[in-house]
Short mmCIF file of C-alpha atoms and ligand atoms in Angstrom, two decimals:
data_model
loop_
_atom_site.label_atom_id
_atom_site.label_comp_id
_atom_site.label_asym_id
_atom_site.label_seq_id
_atom_site.Cartn_x
_atom_site.Cartn_y
_atom_site.Cartn_z
CA MET N 21 120.14 126.62 122.09
CA PRO N 22 121.00 125.06 118.66
CA PRO N 23 118.30 125.92 116.16
CA THR N 24 115.89 123.70 114.28
CA LEU N 25 115.83 124.08 110.50
CA ALA N 26 112.29 123.98 109.09
CA PHE N 27 112.41 123.15 105.37
CA VAL N 28 109.38 124.44 103.48
CA ALA N 29 108.82 122.91 100.03
CA PRO N 30 107.80 125.15 97.11
CA TRP N 31 104.23 123.80 97.26
CA GLU N 32 103.78 124.95 100.86
CA SER N 33 103.54 128.66 100.13
CA SER N 34 101.45 129.78 103.06
CA ARG N 35 101.11 129.20 106.77
CA ALA N 36 97.80 127.46 106.05
CA VAL N 37 99.81 124.54 104.65
CA ALA N 38 103.47 124.81 105.75
CA ASN N 39 104.55 122.93 108.88
CA LEU N 40 105.72 125.91 110.94
CA PRO N 41 105.24 127.07 114.53
CA ARG N 42 102.15 129.27 114.89
CA THR N 43 104.30 132.14 116.11
CA PRO N 44 107.92 133.02 115.28
CA ARG N 45 110.58 131.38 117.48
CA ASP N 46 114.24 132.34 117.80
CA ASP N 47 115.28 128.69 117.69
CA VAL N 48 113.54 127.95 114.37
CA ILE N 49 114.97 128.97 111.00
CA VAL N 50 112.68 128.59 108.00
CA LEU N 51 114.46 127.35 104.87
CA LEU N 52 113.05 128.08 101.41
CA VAL N 53 114.93 126.77 98.39
CA GLU N 54 114.91 127.48 94.65
CA SER N 55 116.44 124.27 93.30
CA ILE N 56 118.42 124.50 90.06
CA GLU N 57 118.14 120.74 89.57
CA LYS N 58 114.33 120.87 89.83
CA GLY N 59 114.18 123.88 87.54
CA ALA N 60 116.08 121.97 84.85
CA GLN N 61 114.11 118.71 85.19
CA LEU N 62 111.53 119.48 82.48
CA PRO N 63 110.72 122.25 79.98
CA TRP N 64 108.30 123.79 82.49
CA HIS N 65 105.59 126.21 81.45
CA ARG N 66 106.86 129.72 82.12
CA GLN N 67 103.71 130.61 84.07
CA LYS N 68 104.23 127.63 86.36
CA LEU N 69 107.68 128.89 87.27
CA VAL N 70 106.30 132.38 87.83
CA LEU N 71 103.60 131.00 90.14
CA VAL N 72 105.98 128.86 92.19
CA LEU N 73 108.81 131.39 92.43
CA SER N 74 106.65 134.44 93.04
CA ALA N 75 104.55 132.63 95.67
CA MET N 76 107.75 131.50 97.41
CA ARG N 77 109.28 134.98 97.34
CA HIS N 78 106.07 136.55 98.67
CA PHE N 79 105.88 133.90 101.39
CA ALA N 80 109.48 134.54 102.45
CA GLU N 81 108.70 138.24 102.78
CA ALA N 82 105.47 137.58 104.69
CA LEU N 83 107.31 135.32 107.13
CA ARG N 84 110.06 137.88 107.69
CA ALA N 85 107.45 140.60 108.24
CA ALA N 86 105.76 138.36 110.82
CA GLY N 87 109.06 137.94 112.68
CA TYR N 88 110.25 134.52 111.47
CA ARG N 89 113.94 133.89 110.80
CA VAL N 90 114.09 133.01 107.10
CA ASP N 91 116.87 131.57 104.94
CA HIS N 92 115.77 131.77 101.29
CA ARG N 93 118.40 130.54 98.88
CA VAL N 94 119.09 129.29 95.36
CA ALA N 95 120.92 125.95 95.48
CA PRO N 96 121.92 123.04 93.20
CA SER N 97 119.32 120.76 94.83
CA TYR N 98 116.99 120.59 97.83
CA ARG N 99 119.12 117.98 99.58
CA GLU N 100 122.31 120.03 99.25
CA ALA N 101 120.56 123.20 100.38
CA ILE N 102 119.20 121.51 103.51
CA ARG N 103 122.53 119.87 104.40
CA ASP N 104 124.48 123.09 103.83
CA ALA N 105 121.99 125.28 105.70
CA ALA N 106 121.95 122.87 108.66
CA ARG N 107 125.75 123.09 108.84
CA GLU N 108 125.87 126.87 108.43
CA HIS N 109 123.24 127.49 111.12
CA GLY N 110 124.58 124.80 113.46
CA ALA N 111 121.16 123.11 113.47
CA THR N 112 120.78 119.84 115.37
CA ARG N 113 117.34 119.05 113.92
CA VAL N 114 115.74 119.38 110.48
CA VAL N 115 111.96 119.30 110.20
CA ALA N 116 110.27 118.81 106.82
CA THR N 117 106.88 117.79 105.50
CA GLU N 118 106.78 114.22 104.16
CA PRO N 119 107.68 114.27 100.42
CA ARG N 120 104.76 114.92 98.12
CA GLU N 121 106.57 113.57 95.06
CA TRP N 122 108.84 110.62 94.39
CA PHE N 123 111.85 112.73 93.40
CA LEU N 124 111.82 114.38 96.84
CA LYS N 125 111.54 110.99 98.54
CA ASP N 126 114.74 110.05 96.66
CA GLU N 127 116.36 113.31 97.76
CA PHE N 128 115.32 112.78 101.37
CA ASP N 129 116.70 109.20 101.31
CA VAL N 130 120.13 110.63 100.46
CA LEU N 131 119.75 113.57 102.82
CA ARG N 132 118.85 111.37 105.78
CA GLY N 133 122.25 109.67 105.51
CA TRP N 134 124.11 112.96 105.17
CA LEU N 135 122.38 114.45 108.20
CA ALA N 136 123.00 111.33 110.26
CA GLU N 137 126.72 111.65 109.51
CA ASP N 138 126.56 115.23 110.79
CA GLY N 139 124.63 114.16 113.90
CA VAL N 140 121.50 116.05 112.82
CA ALA N 141 118.06 114.57 113.47
CA PHE N 142 115.60 114.51 110.53
CA VAL N 143 111.90 114.65 111.34
CA GLU N 144 109.08 114.33 108.76
CA ARG N 145 105.65 115.81 109.44
CA PRO N 146 102.31 114.93 107.75
CA ASP N 147 101.42 116.95 104.65
CA ARG N 148 98.90 119.65 105.61
CA GLY N 149 98.10 120.26 101.95
CA PHE N 150 95.67 117.30 102.02
CA VAL N 151 92.62 116.42 104.07
CA VAL N 152 93.81 112.94 105.06
CA PRO N 153 97.23 111.39 105.68
CA ARG N 154 98.75 109.09 103.04
CA ALA N 155 98.19 106.11 105.35
CA ARG N 156 94.41 106.65 105.17
CA PHE N 157 94.41 105.73 101.48
CA GLU N 158 96.62 102.70 102.05
CA THR N 159 94.19 101.40 104.67
CA TRP N 160 91.31 101.80 102.23
CA ALA N 161 93.21 100.32 99.25
CA ALA N 162 94.52 97.25 101.07
CA GLY N 163 93.27 94.10 99.36
CA ARG N 164 91.34 95.92 96.59
CA LYS N 165 92.06 95.11 92.93
CA GLU N 166 90.18 98.10 91.58
CA LEU N 167 90.54 101.46 93.25
CA ARG N 168 87.38 103.37 92.35
CA MET N 169 87.37 106.96 93.50
CA GLU N 170 83.66 106.95 94.29
CA TRP N 171 83.96 104.64 97.30
CA PHE N 172 86.95 106.44 98.79
CA TYR N 173 85.19 109.78 98.33
CA ARG N 174 82.03 108.58 100.12
CA GLU N 175 84.07 107.37 103.07
CA LEU N 176 85.79 110.76 103.35
CA ARG N 177 82.45 112.59 103.12
CA ARG N 178 81.19 110.52 106.05
CA GLU N 179 84.37 110.83 108.10
CA HIS N 180 84.62 114.59 107.68
CA ASP N 181 80.89 115.34 107.72
CA VAL N 182 80.85 117.02 104.33
CA LEU N 183 77.50 117.67 102.61
CA LEU N 184 75.61 115.34 104.94
CA ASP N 185 72.16 115.96 106.40
CA ALA N 186 71.23 115.59 110.08
CA ALA N 187 70.70 111.84 109.60
CA GLY N 188 74.17 111.40 108.11
CA LYS N 189 72.76 110.88 104.59
CA PRO N 190 74.12 112.74 101.55
CA GLU N 191 72.56 116.16 100.99
CA GLY N 192 70.20 116.18 98.02
CA GLY N 193 69.48 112.47 98.40
CA ALA N 194 72.45 111.21 96.35
CA TRP N 195 76.23 110.98 96.58
CA ASN N 196 76.78 111.85 92.97
CA PHE N 197 75.15 114.38 90.64
CA ASP N 198 77.30 113.71 87.58
CA HIS N 199 74.23 113.03 85.44
CA ASP N 200 73.06 116.64 86.02
CA ASN N 201 76.46 118.02 85.13
CA ARG N 202 76.86 117.31 81.45
CA GLN N 203 75.35 120.23 79.60
CA PRO N 204 77.07 121.91 76.65
CA TRP N 205 77.61 125.66 76.81
CA PRO N 206 74.44 127.48 75.62
CA LYS N 207 74.70 128.63 71.99
CA GLY N 208 75.40 132.34 71.72
CA ARG N 209 76.08 132.87 75.43
CA PRO N 210 79.42 134.67 75.83
CA ALA N 211 82.03 133.10 78.10
CA PRO N 212 82.36 134.79 81.50
CA PRO N 213 85.44 137.00 81.86
CA ARG N 214 88.41 135.05 83.22
CA LEU N 215 89.31 135.55 86.89
CA ARG N 216 92.43 137.70 87.22
CA ALA N 217 94.87 138.69 89.93
CA GLU N 218 97.01 141.58 88.72
CA PRO N 219 100.76 140.88 89.02
CA ASP N 220 102.53 143.17 91.48
CA ALA N 221 106.14 144.42 91.21
CA VAL N 222 107.61 141.19 92.66
CA THR N 223 105.66 139.02 90.21
CA ARG N 224 106.46 141.27 87.26
CA LYS N 225 110.15 140.95 88.10
CA VAL N 226 109.86 137.13 88.13
CA MET N 227 107.94 137.27 84.83
CA ALA N 228 110.72 139.32 83.24
CA GLN N 229 113.33 136.88 84.57
CA VAL N 230 111.48 133.79 83.37
CA ALA N 231 110.77 135.32 79.95
CA GLU N 232 114.53 135.29 79.34
CA TRP N 233 115.05 131.63 80.25
CA ARG N 234 115.52 129.29 77.32
CA GLY N 235 114.10 125.83 76.67
CA LEU N 236 110.78 126.45 78.42
CA PHE N 237 107.19 126.09 77.22
CA GLY N 238 104.39 128.60 77.04
CA ARG N 239 103.82 132.33 77.13
CA VAL N 240 104.32 134.38 80.24
CA GLU N 241 102.58 137.69 79.38
CA SER N 242 99.07 136.69 80.42
CA PHE N 243 100.08 135.48 83.91
CA ALA N 244 97.27 136.51 86.27
CA LEU N 245 97.17 133.96 89.10
CA PRO N 246 97.27 134.90 92.79
CA VAL N 247 100.67 134.49 94.46
CA THR N 248 99.74 135.44 98.02
CA ARG N 249 97.38 133.90 100.54
CA ALA N 250 95.18 137.01 100.62
CA ALA N 251 94.83 137.09 96.85
CA ALA N 252 94.10 133.35 96.75
CA LYS N 253 91.32 133.76 99.33
CA ALA N 254 89.85 136.62 97.31
CA TRP N 255 89.97 134.43 94.17
CA LEU N 256 88.13 131.63 96.00
CA GLU N 257 85.51 134.09 97.23
CA GLN N 258 84.96 135.51 93.75
CA PHE N 259 84.55 132.01 92.33
CA VAL N 260 82.04 130.98 95.00
CA VAL N 261 79.99 134.18 94.67
CA GLU N 262 80.05 134.54 90.89
CA ARG N 263 80.45 131.03 89.44
CA LEU N 264 79.84 128.14 91.75
CA ALA N 265 76.04 128.11 91.31
CA GLU N 266 76.37 127.36 87.60
CA PHE N 267 79.61 125.39 87.78
CA GLY N 268 77.94 121.97 87.90
CA PRO N 269 75.77 121.90 84.79
CA TYR N 270 78.57 123.28 82.60
CA GLU N 271 81.63 121.63 84.13
CA ASP N 272 82.06 119.38 81.06
CA ALA N 273 81.34 122.09 78.47
CA MET N 274 84.13 123.29 76.20
CA LEU N 275 84.40 126.52 74.23
CA ALA N 276 87.16 127.53 71.84
CA GLY N 277 89.68 129.90 73.40
CA GLU N 278 88.34 129.39 76.94
CA PRO N 279 90.49 127.43 79.37
CA ASP N 280 88.10 127.92 82.31
CA LEU N 281 84.49 128.78 81.40
CA LEU N 282 83.01 128.36 84.93
CA HIS N 283 85.92 126.39 86.35
CA SER N 284 87.74 127.94 89.27
CA GLY N 285 91.44 127.53 88.48
CA LEU N 286 91.78 126.79 92.21
CA SER N 287 93.83 123.61 91.66
CA SER N 288 96.91 125.74 90.87
CA LEU N 289 96.45 127.62 94.16
CA LEU N 290 95.76 124.50 96.23
CA ASN N 291 98.70 122.63 94.73
CA VAL N 292 101.16 125.44 95.44
CA GLY N 293 99.89 125.69 99.01
CA LEU N 294 98.17 129.08 99.00
CA LEU N 295 94.91 127.48 100.13
CA ALA N 296 94.18 124.44 102.27
CA PRO N 297 91.70 121.95 100.80
CA MET N 298 89.29 121.86 103.73
CA GLU N 299 88.80 125.62 103.77
CA VAL N 300 87.85 125.49 100.08
CA ILE N 301 85.45 122.58 100.67
CA ARG N 302 83.80 124.29 103.65
CA ARG N 303 83.36 127.55 101.73
CA ALA N 304 81.54 125.72 98.94
CA GLU N 305 79.43 123.81 101.45
CA GLN N 306 78.53 127.10 103.13
CA ALA N 307 77.24 128.40 99.79
CA TYR N 308 74.95 125.34 99.57
CA ARG N 309 73.67 125.75 103.14
CA GLU N 310 73.00 129.46 102.57
CA GLY N 311 71.07 128.61 99.42
CA THR N 312 73.31 130.46 96.98
CA ALA N 313 74.45 127.33 95.07
CA PRO N 314 72.55 124.12 94.28
CA ILE N 315 73.65 120.70 95.47
CA ALA N 316 74.61 119.45 91.97
CA SER N 317 77.13 122.28 91.55
CA VAL N 318 78.49 122.12 95.09
CA GLU N 319 78.77 118.33 95.10
CA GLY N 320 80.49 118.40 91.68
CA PHE N 321 82.99 120.91 93.02
CA VAL N 322 83.59 119.15 96.35
CA ARG N 323 84.06 115.86 94.47
CA GLN N 324 87.04 117.39 92.63
CA ILE N 325 88.81 118.26 95.88
CA LEU N 326 87.74 115.82 98.58
CA GLY N 327 87.28 113.09 95.96
CA TRP N 328 89.69 113.31 93.04
CA ARG N 329 92.49 115.28 94.64
CA GLU N 330 92.81 113.11 97.75
CA TYR N 331 92.30 109.95 95.71
CA VAL N 332 94.92 110.59 92.98
CA ARG N 333 97.50 111.46 95.59
CA GLY N 334 96.75 108.13 97.29
CA VAL N 335 96.88 106.21 94.00
CA TYR N 336 100.20 107.87 93.13
CA TRP N 337 101.92 106.67 96.30
CA HIS N 338 100.20 103.30 96.12
CA LEU N 339 101.38 102.55 92.55
CA MET N 340 104.76 104.26 92.43
CA PRO N 341 107.34 103.85 91.05
CA GLY N 342 105.79 101.38 88.56
CA LEU N 343 103.14 103.91 87.53
CA ARG N 344 105.83 105.86 85.65
CA ILE N 345 106.21 103.07 83.10
CA ALA N 346 102.65 101.70 83.13
CA ASN N 347 101.50 100.99 79.57
CA ALA N 348 98.81 98.30 79.66
CA LEU N 349 97.65 98.98 76.10
CA GLU N 350 101.24 98.74 74.84
CA ALA N 351 101.00 102.12 73.18
CA PRO N 352 104.12 102.61 71.05
CA MET N 353 104.08 106.21 69.85
CA GLY N 354 105.96 109.32 70.95
CA LEU N 355 104.13 112.56 71.76
CA PRO N 356 102.96 114.57 68.73
CA GLN N 357 104.89 117.81 68.48
CA TRP N 358 101.47 119.49 68.27
CA TYR N 359 101.24 119.30 72.06
CA TRP N 360 104.16 121.73 72.29
CA ASP N 361 103.48 123.71 69.13
CA PRO N 362 99.98 123.32 67.63
CA ASP N 363 100.61 125.90 64.91
CA GLY N 364 103.75 124.20 63.62
CA ASP N 365 105.57 127.54 63.48
CA GLY N 366 108.52 126.39 65.55
CA SER N 367 107.55 128.72 68.40
CA TYR N 368 108.47 126.12 71.03
CA ASP N 369 111.88 124.86 69.97
CA GLY N 370 112.41 126.20 66.46
CA THR N 371 111.24 122.94 64.84
CA ALA N 372 108.71 123.79 62.13
CA HIS N 373 106.25 121.07 61.14
CA PRO N 374 102.75 120.76 59.62
CA ALA N 375 100.22 122.55 61.83
CA CYS N 376 97.63 120.52 63.71
CA GLY N 377 94.44 120.51 61.64
CA MET N 378 92.26 119.17 64.46
CA ARG N 379 90.73 122.33 65.86
CA CYS N 380 89.83 120.67 69.16
CA LEU N 381 93.42 119.69 69.88
CA ALA N 382 95.05 122.81 68.43
CA ASP N 383 92.77 125.19 70.32
CA SER N 384 92.96 123.38 73.65
CA VAL N 385 96.77 123.25 73.43
CA ARG N 386 96.85 126.97 72.62
CA GLN N 387 94.85 127.54 75.83
CA VAL N 388 97.58 125.70 77.74
CA ARG N 389 100.39 127.48 75.90
CA ASP N 390 98.87 130.89 76.59
CA HIS N 391 97.49 130.40 80.14
CA GLY N 392 99.20 127.35 81.63
CA ARG N 393 95.88 125.60 82.06
CA THR N 394 92.71 124.28 80.52
CA HIS N 395 89.89 122.54 82.33
CA HIS N 396 89.47 118.83 82.98
CA ILE N 397 87.39 117.88 79.94
CA ASN N 398 89.83 119.49 77.52
CA ARG N 399 92.54 117.53 79.29
CA LEU N 400 90.71 114.20 79.45
CA MET N 401 88.48 114.12 76.39
CA ILE N 402 90.60 116.10 73.91
CA GLN N 403 94.28 115.96 74.85
CA GLY N 404 94.18 112.59 76.65
CA ASN N 405 91.63 111.05 74.30
CA ILE N 406 93.50 111.93 71.09
CA ALA N 407 96.81 110.69 72.52
CA THR N 408 95.17 107.41 73.59
CA LEU N 409 93.49 106.92 70.21
CA LEU N 410 96.80 107.56 68.43
CA GLY N 411 98.63 105.12 70.73
CA VAL N 412 100.91 107.62 72.49
CA ARG N 413 102.96 106.10 75.32
CA PRO N 414 101.51 107.20 78.70
CA GLU N 415 104.92 108.33 79.97
CA ALA N 416 105.38 110.64 76.95
CA LEU N 417 101.97 112.23 77.49
CA SER N 418 102.53 112.36 81.21
CA ARG N 419 105.76 114.30 80.82
CA TRP N 420 103.90 116.93 78.81
CA PHE N 421 101.09 117.29 81.34
CA TRP N 422 103.62 117.54 84.16
CA ALA N 423 105.57 120.32 82.44
CA ALA N 424 102.78 122.23 80.77
CA PHE N 425 100.18 122.98 83.48
CA THR N 426 100.47 125.42 86.36
CA ASP N 427 98.66 122.98 88.66
CA ALA N 428 100.54 119.83 87.60
CA TYR N 429 102.91 117.92 89.83
CA GLU N 430 103.78 114.30 89.31
CA TRP N 431 101.53 113.17 92.18
CA VAL N 432 98.48 114.56 90.40
CA GLU N 433 99.21 114.33 86.69
CA LEU N 434 100.66 110.81 86.62
CA PRO N 435 97.58 108.99 87.99
CA ASN N 436 95.36 111.16 85.81
CA VAL N 437 97.38 110.35 82.68
CA ALA N 438 98.70 106.83 83.23
CA GLY N 439 95.57 105.68 85.05
CA MET N 440 92.60 107.71 83.95
CA ALA N 441 93.28 109.11 80.48
CA THR N 442 95.34 106.38 78.80
CA TRP N 443 94.29 103.31 80.82
CA GLY N 444 98.01 102.62 81.22
CA ASP N 445 97.40 101.02 84.63
CA GLY N 446 95.19 98.36 83.04
CA GLY N 447 92.00 99.36 84.84
CA VAL N 448 93.09 99.95 88.43
CA MET N 449 91.62 103.47 88.39
CA ALA N 450 89.14 103.55 85.53
CA SER N 451 86.84 100.72 84.53
CA LYS N 452 87.37 101.47 80.83
CA PRO N 453 89.51 103.72 78.63
CA TYR N 454 88.25 107.29 78.31
CA VAL N 455 88.08 107.34 74.52
CA ALA N 456 85.49 109.01 72.33
CA SER N 457 84.87 109.80 68.68
CA GLY N 458 84.22 113.22 67.21
CA GLN N 459 80.54 112.95 68.21
CA TYR N 460 81.39 113.62 71.84
CA VAL N 461 83.45 116.68 70.91
CA LYS N 462 80.63 117.98 68.71
CA ARG N 463 78.08 117.57 71.50
CA MET N 464 80.16 119.20 74.25
CA SER N 465 81.98 122.00 72.40
CA ASP N 466 82.01 124.45 69.52
CA TYR N 467 85.33 123.15 68.22
CA CYS N 468 83.89 121.31 65.22
CA THR N 469 82.45 124.52 63.78
CA GLY N 470 85.27 125.91 61.70
CA CYS N 471 87.41 122.78 61.82
CA ARG N 472 88.89 121.73 58.50
CA TYR N 473 87.55 118.21 59.13
CA ASP N 474 83.91 117.10 58.99
CA VAL N 475 82.79 115.53 62.24
CA LYS N 476 79.95 113.66 60.49
CA GLN N 477 82.29 111.71 58.20
CA ARG N 478 84.14 108.53 59.18
CA THR N 479 86.15 108.02 56.00
CA GLY N 480 87.53 110.15 53.21
CA PRO N 481 89.92 113.08 53.09
CA ASP N 482 87.61 115.36 55.09
CA ALA N 483 86.64 112.79 57.74
CA CYS N 484 87.20 113.74 61.38
CA PRO N 485 90.35 111.89 62.51
CA LEU N 486 88.78 111.17 65.89
CA ASN N 487 86.14 109.06 64.12
CA TYR N 488 88.45 106.69 62.26
CA LEU N 489 91.01 106.69 65.07
CA TYR N 490 88.24 105.74 67.52
CA TRP N 491 87.03 102.75 65.49
CA ASP N 492 90.60 101.73 64.80
CA PHE N 493 91.21 101.80 68.58
CA ILE N 494 88.17 99.60 69.21
CA ALA N 495 89.31 97.18 66.48
CA ARG N 496 92.90 97.09 67.75
CA HIS N 497 91.79 96.25 71.28
CA ARG N 498 88.71 94.16 70.55
CA GLU N 499 90.22 90.97 72.01
CA ARG N 500 91.23 92.69 75.23
CA PHE N 501 87.80 94.25 75.76
CA ALA N 502 85.61 91.55 74.19
CA SER N 503 84.03 90.57 77.50
CA HIS N 504 84.18 94.01 79.11
CA PRO N 505 80.60 94.99 80.00
CA ARG N 506 81.08 98.69 79.17
CA MET N 507 83.05 98.17 75.94
CA ALA N 508 81.02 95.28 74.53
CA GLN N 509 78.42 97.61 73.04
CA MET N 510 81.07 99.40 70.96
CA ILE N 511 82.53 96.10 69.80
CA ARG N 512 79.08 94.94 68.70
CA THR N 513 78.63 98.21 66.78
CA LEU N 514 82.00 97.70 65.12
CA ASP N 515 81.04 94.16 64.18
CA ARG N 516 77.86 95.38 62.51
CA MET N 517 79.81 97.72 60.22
CA LYS N 518 80.67 96.65 56.68
CA PRO N 519 84.14 95.05 56.62
CA GLU N 520 85.22 97.39 53.82
CA GLU N 521 84.27 100.45 55.91
CA VAL N 522 86.23 99.13 58.89
CA ALA N 523 89.20 98.42 56.61
CA ALA N 524 88.98 101.93 55.15
CA MET N 525 88.91 103.53 58.62
CA ARG N 526 91.82 101.45 59.81
CA GLY N 527 93.78 102.33 56.67
CA GLU N 528 93.13 106.03 57.17
CA ALA N 529 94.09 105.78 60.81
CA ALA N 530 97.42 104.24 59.82
CA VAL N 531 98.09 106.94 57.21
CA PHE N 532 97.15 109.71 59.65
CA ARG N 533 99.28 108.26 62.43
CA ALA N 534 102.31 107.94 60.14
CA ALA N 535 102.07 111.64 59.22
CA VAL N 536 101.96 112.95 62.80
CA PRO N 537 105.08 114.97 63.66
CA ILE N 538 106.63 113.43 66.77
CA GLU N 539 108.55 115.37 69.42
CA LYS N 540 112.26 114.75 69.62
CA ALA N 541 112.70 112.93 72.91
FE1 LIG H 4 88.05 117.72 66.53
FE2 LIG H 4 86.94 116.22 64.62
FE3 LIG H 4 85.57 118.23 65.64
FE4 LIG H 4 87.69 118.72 64.07
S1 LIG H 4 85.77 117.74 63.47
S2 LIG H 4 87.20 119.74 66.01
S3 LIG H 4 89.03 117.05 64.64
S4 LIG H 4 86.26 116.41 66.73
#
């Protein structure tokens, strides 16, 4: 009987997510591909490549050990690998999960024609890496101008019976506990030790390989993420037992040098397919029902997965391909080179430039450089906020987020950057831009202590750049947001300031912006 070729994408690195028969079959060949074209698409973080490649190599071995027929190859592209493998194995049918990203949709569009010419059927299956199918979001979004996550999330909670009481009402009496989850990290309390999964021989070999590759971002030495299903499950368990209870109150807190604090790092494992989202949600819910974690923490955690993760994937497919060039605020600037090299020592591409003096940005970028991640508030309120205040084009910032984080794929980073962080979509996702002055950073972090700038000052050589950039942003966009209910307060505050102070801040913002070293596109 002619075999079926089952293509498994790099983000389907376990049987919990991949579309494969439950038990090995002689007439099914599993195809895993390391695509040279994909590898060269962006200056990926070295740890991201280690995660993807090591997880894929471990998965190939696990499948072989379980009795599956596996073809694991390096190829110029996914489409060529699938066509060639189908020919070589004499397959009459190719089965693949629906594309998770736009580039793979483009590849599949070409592939479909090639396979048809060869008389090979091409079948797409739903993506098991999400709780709901893509069509579920489209049904919800139809006819809506604004796509607020909160309403989608509540529908999914009801449909999947997540954190509901016997009467079908939300546990704890509310759908949302955000107001309980905004505490800064307690002064003097040391950060918890970071979760670690020790690299085995396979991973160390990939690390050595990747360390040699040129034109990439980030350091590889500290790689300590799980690359197998068993290790990912152990990581989840450790997070739930040791951290989940306190996750909520401190989920927005930032501390210098700490990419995680009480965050789980699970997004990297979910997005590469080592864990399925519903098993993670149910494990957190179990902790609530057993009384080991309070509702505010569990709801805050579940919201990230059943809420944000499902929602941004829906928004991505809903707004693509236009989302790639969305720029509602007409931001003109390229990405500061500080996002690749905060110390200005040329460590990224040999280009030396003045170091980033903003400790909040420099430190949070170092976290990314050294670990391939930092948590959501560093991303949104430091890296996204500063880029938005400066007027960085969403696509330039988006490219960085896509390349630089171990959990980033276009489906997740693009809505977060072009919609949420920079308001590039003009308010489809977020009701207002997520911008803040230095006061927010001071309240939620320890970055301002030891910064060369003074967070209390708005003008002068020592003034915190976030302060004058913030008021310059409000002034630049005052017409656009004049009647916006949530921005009007800031515009009134601006209007009460002395004109000479506003002029001074705007002048300093212009001088600062002109001195920012910009990446070479
Ligand atoms: Fe950032 Fe301003 Fe604080 Fe420095 S003073 S860390 S630039 S917010």
